[in-house]
Coordinates of C-alpha atoms and ligand atoms in Angstrom, one line a residue:
X76 CA 7.4 -198.9 -53.0
X77 CA 10.0 -196.6 -51.7
X78 CA 10.4 -194.3 -54.6
X79 CA 8.5 -191.4 -54.4
X80 CA 7.3 -188.2 -56.5
X81 CA 9.7 -184.9 -55.6
X82 CA 8.3 -182.9 -52.8
X83 CA 6.2 -180.1 -54.6
X84 CA 5.1 -182.3 -57.6
X85 CA 1.8 -183.8 -58.6
X86 CA 0.8 -186.7 -60.4
X87 CA -2.6 -186.2 -62.2
X88 CA -4.6 -189.3 -62.4
X89 CA -7.3 -189.7 -64.8
X90 CA -10.2 -188.5 -63.0
X91 CA -8.2 -185.3 -62.8
X92 CA -6.7 -185.1 -66.2
X93 CA -10.4 -185.2 -67.6
X94 CA -10.6 -181.8 -65.9
X95 CA -7.4 -180.8 -66.8
X96 CA -8.2 -181.3 -70.8
X97 CA -11.6 -179.9 -70.3
X98 CA -9.7 -176.5 -69.0
X99 CA -7.4 -176.5 -72.0
X100 CA -9.5 -176.9 -74.6
X101 CA -11.5 -174.0 -73.3
X102 CA -8.2 -172.3 -72.9
X103 CA -7.1 -173.2 -76.8
X104 CA -10.9 -171.9 -78.0
X105 CA -10.6 -168.7 -76.4
X106 CA -7.2 -168.2 -77.8
X107 CA -8.4 -169.2 -81.2
X108 CA -11.3 -166.8 -81.1
X109 CA -8.8 -163.5 -80.3
X110 CA -6.2 -164.9 -82.6
X111 CA -3.3 -165.9 -80.3
X112 CA -1.3 -168.6 -81.6
X113 CA 0.6 -171.4 -79.5
X114 CA 4.2 -171.2 -79.1
X115 CA 6.4 -173.8 -77.2
X116 CA 9.9 -172.6 -75.8
X117 CA 12.2 -175.4 -73.7
X118 CA 11.7 -176.3 -70.5
X119 CA 15.3 -175.0 -69.6
X120 CA 17.1 -171.8 -70.3
X121 CA 20.4 -170.2 -70.0
X122 CA 20.0 -169.1 -66.3
X123 CA 20.9 -165.5 -67.1
X124 CA 17.8 -165.2 -68.8
X125 CA 15.7 -165.1 -66.4
X126 CA 18.5 -163.2 -64.5
X127 CA 17.8 -160.7 -66.6
X128 CA 14.2 -161.3 -68.0
X129 CA 12.5 -161.6 -64.6
X130 CA 15.6 -159.4 -62.6
X131 CA 18.1 -160.3 -60.4
X132 CA 16.4 -158.6 -57.4
X133 CA 12.9 -160.4 -57.5
X134 CA 12.0 -163.5 -55.3
X135 CA 12.0 -165.7 -58.1
X136 CA 15.3 -165.3 -58.8
X137 CA 16.9 -164.6 -55.7
X138 CA 15.4 -167.9 -53.9
X139 CA 13.2 -169.8 -56.3
X140 CA 14.9 -171.1 -59.0
X141 CA 16.2 -175.0 -59.8
X142 CA 19.5 -174.1 -61.5
X143 CA 22.1 -176.6 -62.5
X144 CA 25.0 -177.1 -64.6
X145 CA 25.2 -178.9 -67.5
X146 CA 28.4 -181.2 -68.4
X147 CA 30.1 -178.0 -70.3
X148 CA 29.7 -176.3 -67.0
X149 CA 27.2 -173.9 -68.4
X150 CA 24.4 -172.7 -65.9
X151 CA 20.9 -173.7 -66.8
X152 CA 17.6 -173.2 -65.0
X153 CA 14.1 -174.9 -65.1
X154 CA 11.8 -172.2 -66.3
X155 CA 9.9 -170.3 -63.4
X156 CA 8.0 -168.4 -65.9
X157 CA 6.8 -168.1 -69.4
X158 CA 7.2 -164.3 -70.4
X159 CA 11.1 -164.2 -70.3
X160 CA 11.5 -167.4 -72.7
X161 CA 8.6 -165.9 -75.5
X162 CA 10.4 -163.0 -75.3
X163 CA 13.7 -164.8 -76.2
X164 CA 12.0 -166.7 -78.7
X165 CA 10.6 -163.5 -80.3
X166 CA 13.9 -161.7 -80.5
X167 CA 16.2 -164.9 -81.5
X168 CA 13.6 -166.0 -84.3
X169 CA 13.8 -162.1 -85.5
X170 CA 9.5 -162.3 -85.2
X171 CA 9.8 -158.2 -84.7
X172 CA 10.9 -158.3 -88.6
X173 CA 7.4 -159.7 -89.6
X174 CA 4.1 -157.6 -89.5
X175 CA 3.4 -156.8 -85.9
X176 CA 1.9 -157.8 -83.2
X177 CA 2.7 -161.2 -82.3
X178 CA -0.1 -162.7 -80.3
X179 CA 1.3 -165.9 -78.5
X180 CA 0.0 -168.5 -75.5
X181 CA 1.5 -171.1 -73.8
X182 CA 0.3 -173.9 -71.5
X183 CA 3.4 -175.2 -69.8
X184 CA 5.0 -176.5 -66.4
X185 CA 6.7 -173.8 -64.5
X186 CA 9.3 -174.7 -61.7
X187 CA 9.6 -172.5 -58.7
X188 CA 11.5 -173.8 -55.4
X189 CA 9.2 -172.4 -52.9
X190 CA 7.8 -173.9 -49.9
X191 CA 5.2 -176.3 -50.9
X192 CA 2.0 -175.6 -49.1
X193 CA -1.9 -175.3 -50.7
X194 CA -1.7 -173.6 -54.3
X195 CA 2.2 -173.6 -54.0
X196 CA 4.1 -176.4 -55.8
X197 CA 7.7 -176.9 -57.5
X198 CA 6.2 -177.8 -60.3
X199 CA 3.0 -176.2 -61.4
X200 CA 1.4 -175.1 -64.7
X201 CA 0.4 -172.1 -66.1
X202 CA -1.6 -170.7 -69.3
X203 CA 0.1 -167.5 -70.7
X204 CA -0.8 -165.0 -73.2
X205 CA 1.6 -162.0 -74.6
X206 CA 1.2 -159.6 -77.4
X207 CA 4.3 -158.4 -78.6
X208 CA 4.9 -155.7 -81.0
X209 CA 2.1 -153.3 -80.2
X210 CA 2.1 -150.5 -77.4
X211 CA -1.5 -150.0 -78.1
X212 CA -3.5 -150.0 -75.0
X213 CA -6.3 -152.0 -76.9
X214 CA -3.9 -155.0 -76.4
X215 CA -3.7 -154.1 -72.8
X216 CA -7.6 -154.3 -73.1
X217 CA -7.5 -157.4 -75.1
X218 CA -5.1 -159.5 -72.9
X219 CA -7.2 -158.7 -69.5
X220 CA -10.2 -159.3 -71.4
X221 CA -9.0 -163.1 -72.4
X222 CA -7.8 -163.7 -68.7
X223 CA -11.0 -162.3 -67.4
X224 CA -13.1 -164.3 -69.7
X225 CA -11.4 -167.5 -68.9
X226 CA -12.7 -167.5 -65.7
X227 CA -16.2 -166.8 -66.6
X228 CA -16.5 -169.6 -69.4
X229 CA -15.3 -171.8 -66.6
X230 CA -18.4 -171.0 -64.4
X231 CA -15.7 -169.2 -61.5
X232 CA -17.9 -166.9 -59.3
X233 CA -16.5 -163.9 -57.4
X234 CA -13.4 -163.0 -59.1
X235 CA -12.2 -159.4 -58.9
X236 CA -9.9 -158.0 -61.0
X237 CA -7.3 -155.3 -59.7
X238 CA -5.6 -152.9 -61.6
X239 CA -2.8 -149.9 -61.6
X240 CA -0.6 -148.2 -63.8
X241 CA 3.2 -148.5 -62.8
X242 CA 4.4 -146.0 -64.9
X243 CA 7.4 -145.6 -67.4
X244 CA 11.2 -144.9 -67.5
X245 CA 10.1 -141.2 -67.5
X246 CA 8.1 -140.7 -64.6
X247 CA 8.7 -143.8 -62.5
X248 CA 12.3 -142.6 -61.0
X249 CA 10.7 -139.6 -59.6
X250 CA 8.2 -141.5 -57.9
X251 CA 10.6 -144.3 -56.5
X252 CA 12.7 -141.5 -55.0
X253 CA 9.6 -140.0 -53.6
X254 CA 8.5 -143.5 -52.4
X255 CA 11.9 -144.1 -50.7
X256 CA 12.2 -140.9 -49.0
X257 CA 8.9 -141.9 -47.3
X258 CA 10.2 -145.2 -46.6
X259 CA 13.7 -144.7 -45.0
X260 CA 12.6 -143.3 -41.7
X261 CA 10.1 -146.3 -41.9
X262 CA 12.7 -148.9 -42.2
X263 CA 12.1 -150.5 -38.4
X264 CA 9.5 -151.5 -39.2
X265 CA 9.5 -153.3 -41.8
X266 CA 10.5 -156.9 -42.6
X267 CA 14.1 -158.1 -43.2
X268 CA 13.1 -158.9 -47.0
X269 CA 11.7 -155.6 -47.4
X270 CA 14.8 -153.6 -46.0
X271 CA 16.6 -155.1 -48.4
X272 CA 14.3 -154.0 -51.0
X273 CA 14.8 -150.5 -49.9
X274 CA 17.9 -150.5 -52.0
X275 CA 17.3 -152.3 -54.9
X276 CA 13.8 -152.4 -55.4
X277 CA 11.7 -150.2 -53.0
X278 CA 8.5 -150.8 -55.3
X279 CA 8.2 -153.9 -54.0
X280 CA 7.9 -153.2 -50.7
X281 CA 4.4 -152.2 -51.2
X282 CA 3.7 -156.0 -52.8
X283 CA 4.8 -157.6 -49.2
X284 CA 2.4 -159.8 -48.0
X285 CA 3.5 -159.2 -44.1
X286 CA 0.8 -157.4 -42.1
X287 CA 3.6 -155.1 -40.6
X288 CA 5.2 -153.7 -44.0
X289 CA 1.7 -153.6 -45.0
X290 CA 0.6 -151.4 -42.5
X291 CA 3.7 -149.3 -42.8
X292 CA 3.3 -148.4 -46.0
X293 CA -0.6 -147.4 -45.4
X294 CA 0.0 -143.9 -46.6
X295 CA 2.8 -144.3 -49.0
X296 CA 2.7 -141.9 -52.3
X297 CA 0.8 -143.7 -54.8
X298 CA 1.8 -144.3 -58.2
X299 CA -1.1 -142.7 -60.0
X300 CA 0.1 -139.2 -58.9
X301 CA 3.1 -139.3 -60.8
X302 CA 2.5 -140.5 -63.9
X303 CA 3.6 -138.5 -66.7
X304 CA 1.3 -137.3 -69.5
X305 CA 1.7 -140.4 -71.9
X306 CA 1.2 -142.9 -69.1
X307 CA -1.8 -141.2 -67.7
X308 CA -3.2 -141.1 -71.5
X309 CA -2.5 -144.6 -71.9
X310 CA -3.9 -145.8 -68.7
X311 CA -7.0 -143.9 -69.7
X312 CA -7.5 -145.5 -72.7
X313 CA -6.7 -149.0 -71.6
X314 CA -9.8 -148.4 -69.0
X315 CA -12.3 -147.1 -71.4
X316 CA -11.6 -150.4 -73.7
X317 CA -12.1 -152.2 -70.6
X318 CA -15.5 -150.5 -69.7
X319 CA -16.5 -150.7 -73.5
X320 CA -16.0 -154.4 -73.1
X321 CA -17.8 -154.6 -69.7
X322 CA -15.2 -155.4 -67.5
X323 CA -15.7 -154.8 -64.1
X324 CA -12.2 -153.6 -62.7
X325 CA -10.9 -152.3 -59.2
X326 CA -8.3 -149.6 -59.2
X327 CA -5.6 -150.8 -56.8
X328 CA -2.7 -147.8 -56.1
X329 CA -0.7 -150.4 -54.4
X330 CA -0.5 -153.0 -57.2
X331 CA 3.0 -153.1 -58.7
X332 CA 5.3 -155.2 -60.8
X333 CA 8.4 -154.2 -59.5
X334 CA 10.9 -154.3 -62.5
X335 CA 12.2 -151.7 -64.7
X336 CA 11.0 -153.1 -67.9
X337 CA 7.4 -153.7 -66.2
X338 CA 5.4 -150.3 -67.2
X339 CA 2.2 -148.6 -67.6
X340 CA -0.6 -151.5 -66.9
X341 CA -0.4 -153.8 -64.2
X342 CA -2.9 -155.9 -63.3
X343 CA -3.9 -159.0 -61.1
X344 CA -7.1 -161.3 -60.9
X345 CA -7.9 -163.0 -57.7
X346 CA -10.3 -165.8 -56.8
X347 CA -12.1 -166.4 -53.5
X348 CA -11.8 -169.1 -50.9
X349 CA -7.9 -169.8 -52.0
X350 CA -6.8 -168.3 -48.5
X351 CA -3.1 -166.5 -49.2
X352 CA -2.8 -168.1 -52.9
X353 CA -5.7 -166.2 -54.3
X354 CA -3.9 -164.7 -56.9
X355 CA -4.8 -166.7 -60.0
X356 CA -3.2 -164.2 -62.4
X357 CA -0.6 -161.8 -63.1
X358 CA -0.3 -159.7 -66.1
X359 CA 0.9 -156.4 -67.4
X360 CA 3.0 -154.5 -69.8
X361 CA 7.0 -154.9 -70.6
X362 CA 7.8 -152.5 -73.4
X363 CA 11.5 -152.7 -71.8
X364 CA 11.9 -156.5 -71.7
X365 CA 12.9 -157.5 -75.0
X366 CA 15.8 -155.2 -75.3
X367 CA 16.8 -156.1 -71.7
X368 CA 17.3 -159.8 -72.8
X369 CA 19.3 -158.5 -76.0
X370 CA 16.5 -157.9 -78.9
X371 CA 15.6 -154.7 -80.4
X372 CA 13.2 -152.5 -78.3
X373 CA 9.9 -154.1 -78.5
X374 CA 7.0 -153.1 -76.4
X375 CA 4.7 -156.1 -75.2
X376 CA 1.6 -156.7 -72.6
X377 CA 0.8 -160.4 -71.4
X378 CA -0.2 -162.4 -68.6
X379 CA 0.3 -165.7 -66.5
X380 CA -2.6 -167.4 -64.9
X381 CA -1.7 -170.1 -62.5
X382 CA -3.9 -173.6 -63.6
X383 CA -3.5 -175.4 -60.4
X384 CA -5.2 -172.3 -58.6
X385 CA -7.7 -171.9 -60.9
X386 CA -9.0 -175.7 -60.8
X387 CA -8.5 -175.4 -57.1
X388 CA -11.0 -172.1 -57.2
X389 CA -13.5 -174.3 -59.0
X390 CA -13.3 -177.6 -56.7
X391 CA -13.8 -174.3 -53.7
X392 CA -17.0 -173.8 -55.5
X393 CA -18.4 -177.2 -56.0
X394 CA -18.3 -176.4 -59.6
X395 CA -19.5 -179.2 -62.0
X396 CA -17.8 -179.0 -65.2
X397 CA -19.1 -181.2 -67.9
X398 CA -16.5 -183.5 -68.6
X399 CA -18.4 -186.7 -69.8
X400 CA -17.0 -187.9 -73.2
X401 CA -18.6 -190.1 -76.0
X402 CA -20.4 -192.9 -74.7
X403 CA -18.2 -196.3 -74.7
X404 CA -19.0 -199.9 -75.9
X405 CA -17.6 -203.0 -74.3
X406 CA -17.1 -205.8 -76.8
X407 CA -17.3 -209.2 -75.0
X408 CA -16.5 -212.3 -76.3
X409 CA -16.9 -216.1 -75.9
X410 CA -13.9 -218.7 -76.6
X411 CA -10.9 -217.9 -78.8
X412 CA -12.4 -217.7 -82.2
X413 CA -14.7 -215.0 -81.2
X414 CA -12.1 -213.3 -79.4
X415 CA -9.7 -213.1 -82.7
X416 CA -12.7 -211.8 -84.6
X417 CA -13.6 -209.6 -81.9
X418 CA -10.1 -207.9 -82.0
X419 CA -10.6 -207.3 -85.7
X420 CA -13.8 -205.8 -85.1
X421 CA -12.7 -203.5 -82.2
X422 CA -10.1 -202.2 -84.5
X423 CA -12.7 -201.5 -87.5
X424 CA -15.1 -199.9 -85.4
X425 CA -12.4 -197.6 -83.4
X426 CA -11.1 -196.4 -87.0
X427 CA -14.3 -195.2 -87.5
X428 CA -14.1 -193.2 -84.4
X429 CA -16.3 -195.3 -81.7
X430 CA -14.7 -196.0 -77.9
X431 CA -14.4 -199.9 -77.9
X432 CA -13.2 -201.7 -75.0
X433 CA -12.2 -205.2 -74.4
X434 CA -11.0 -207.4 -71.6
X435 CA -7.2 -207.6 -71.4
X436 CA -7.1 -210.0 -68.5
X437 CA -8.7 -213.1 -70.0
X438 CA -11.7 -212.9 -68.1
X439 CA -15.1 -215.1 -68.4
X440 CA -17.9 -213.6 -70.3
X441 CA -19.9 -212.7 -67.0
X442 CA -16.6 -210.7 -65.5
X443 CA -16.4 -208.9 -69.0
X444 CA -20.0 -207.8 -68.9
X445 CA -19.3 -206.4 -65.0
X446 CA -16.6 -204.4 -66.9
X447 CA -19.2 -202.9 -68.8
X448 CA -21.0 -201.9 -65.8
X449 CA -17.6 -200.5 -64.2
X450 CA -16.7 -198.4 -67.3
X451 CA -20.0 -197.3 -67.6
X452 CA -20.3 -198.4 -71.0
X453 CA -23.6 -197.3 -73.2
X454 CA -23.8 -200.5 -75.1
X455 CA -22.3 -203.9 -74.8
X456 CA -21.4 -205.8 -77.9
X457 CA -21.4 -209.4 -77.2
X458 CA -19.5 -212.0 -79.6
X459 CA -19.9 -215.7 -78.8
X460 CA -19.6 -219.0 -81.2
X461 CA -23.5 -218.7 -82.3
X462 CA -23.5 -214.9 -83.1
X463 CA -19.9 -215.5 -84.7
X464 CA -21.8 -218.5 -87.0
X465 CA -24.5 -216.1 -87.8
X466 CA -22.0 -213.0 -88.9
X467 CA -23.5 -211.0 -86.3
X468 CA -23.3 -209.2 -82.5
X469 CA -25.7 -209.2 -79.8
X470 CA -26.0 -205.6 -78.6
X471 CA -27.3 -204.8 -75.3
X472 CA -28.4 -201.0 -74.8
X473 CA -27.0 -201.1 -70.8
X474 CA -29.7 -198.7 -69.7
X475 CA -32.9 -200.5 -70.8
X476 CA -31.5 -203.9 -71.2
X477 CA -32.7 -204.1 -74.5
X478 CA -31.0 -206.5 -76.7
X479 CA -30.9 -207.2 -80.6
X480 CA -28.7 -209.0 -82.5
X481 CA -27.3 -206.9 -85.7
X482 CA -25.2 -208.0 -88.7
X483 CA -21.7 -207.4 -88.3
X484 CA -21.6 -205.4 -91.8
X485 CA -24.0 -203.2 -90.4
X486 CA -22.7 -202.6 -86.9
X487 CA -21.1 -199.5 -87.6
X488 CA -24.3 -197.7 -88.9
X489 CA -26.3 -199.2 -86.3
X490 CA -23.8 -197.8 -83.8
X491 CA -23.9 -194.2 -85.7
X492 CA -27.8 -194.7 -85.0
X493 CA -28.0 -195.6 -81.8
X494 CA -25.1 -192.7 -80.5
Ligands
ATP174 P1 2.3 -165.5 -55.4 O1 2.2 -163.8 -55.0 O2 1.1 -166.1 -55.1 O3 3.6 -166.1 -54.9 P2 3.5 -164.7 -57.9 O4 3.2 -163.1 -58.0 O5 5.0 -165.0 -57.5 O6 2.3 -165.3 -56.9 P3 3.5 -164.9 -60.7 O7 4.6 -164.6 -61.0 O8 2.6 -163.5 -61.0 O9 2.8 -165.3 -59.5 O10 2.9 -166.1 -61.7 C1 1.1 -165.9 -62.2 C2 0.4 -166.9 -61.5 O11 1.4 -168.6 -61.2 C3 0.2 -166.4 -60.2 O12 -0.7 -165.7 -59.8 C4 -0.4 -167.9 -59.4 O13 -1.7 -168.3 -59.9 C5 0.4 -169.1 -60.4 N1 1.8 -169.4 -59.3 C6 2.9 -168.7 -58.9 N2 3.8 -169.4 -58.2 C7 3.1 -170.5 -58.0 C8 3.5 -171.9 -57.5 N3 4.7 -172.1 -56.7 N4 2.6 -173.0 -57.4 C9 1.5 -172.7 -58.1 N5 1.1 -172.0 -58.6 C10 1.8 -170.7 -58.6
MG175 MG1 5.4 -165.9 -55.7

């Protein structure tokens, strides 16, 4: 076998997909109780959507996109994140024309061309939620509650929530000017990327993971000091809602989302035990985004949460998720006539909702019974020539070893009682 999966991708086998299904169900249930509805957008979009919707000065757009040309020479990109697509769908389908807000969520694969390592893949999966058409600070708090509560529902311990306000087009330019003035004399101490950011996007310098840059910017002017009254009021209200909901947060004046259309609330959720890849979730308010990609001015707030990292953090903590399904029955038959009758019986029982497995390799009765052990079947149904003649099946409780013959017509009823 010489064909292998592409670098930075994963196969999830059944022993892993049970955990994904468990997590996805928790996510869907949580979204339902908060009134978030699912949206599904294309896996690829016009490249321009991300250039404008994520920002040309970001690492994602500069270095991490899987971009290709279609046969007509149009530039397309595998989505590196979900918010730009949701904002596009919101504008394109004129959702803004209907009563706001729109509360949407997605569970979807994303693609980023970055160096594969633990917790960092070329194809990974995000759960994201967006509240569009509302500038109410309660929406910010609701979004944060949703991301925070998922961790708790899955039994994840030691999560921390970091919170900041990054201002708005009114107050941020003044802050950026002060930050630039502070950073310029330090240019020599910054990494190459950050020196480039000085011109394009000085706020992102605060986000650099390199120790030398963090040290150089330790005393940089903090955003909260330069917030305008509107931003200050919004932040205070969002915080008061979080406190009312008992969500513990830490203020982090260095936390940024470096684009013009991000504003006000910014937050991150970190999980212990994931090393450098410890951010499980990032989010915030983006009141300028829909307009940036060609829609009418519409406020919005949301987050994206990395599901591989969430599962990684759970595994790290040895959290045992309750993933066992309903009991399984193995239907073993002896002889071709019984096998045919068995096929019909399996179809009947499956239609009634029971999990019924039959041998598909022409195995002996003895090996069929071994299948029952391997599949950890709760019961085995045995259909031999004798049972068939009597119109019955032999039912063995695999836990106790007890056996009894049950007429086929009463089987479904009896199985209902047994489980
Ligand atoms: P990081 O700083 O770790 O690169 P990011 O700021 O690029 O994260 P976001 O764009 O905010 O991440 O995406 C939200 C979440 O998606 C992250 O917190 C993380 O859990 C997950 N994520 C991002 N990139 C990857 C990746 N390449 N592989 C796996 N998960 C990822
Ligand atoms: Mg990244």
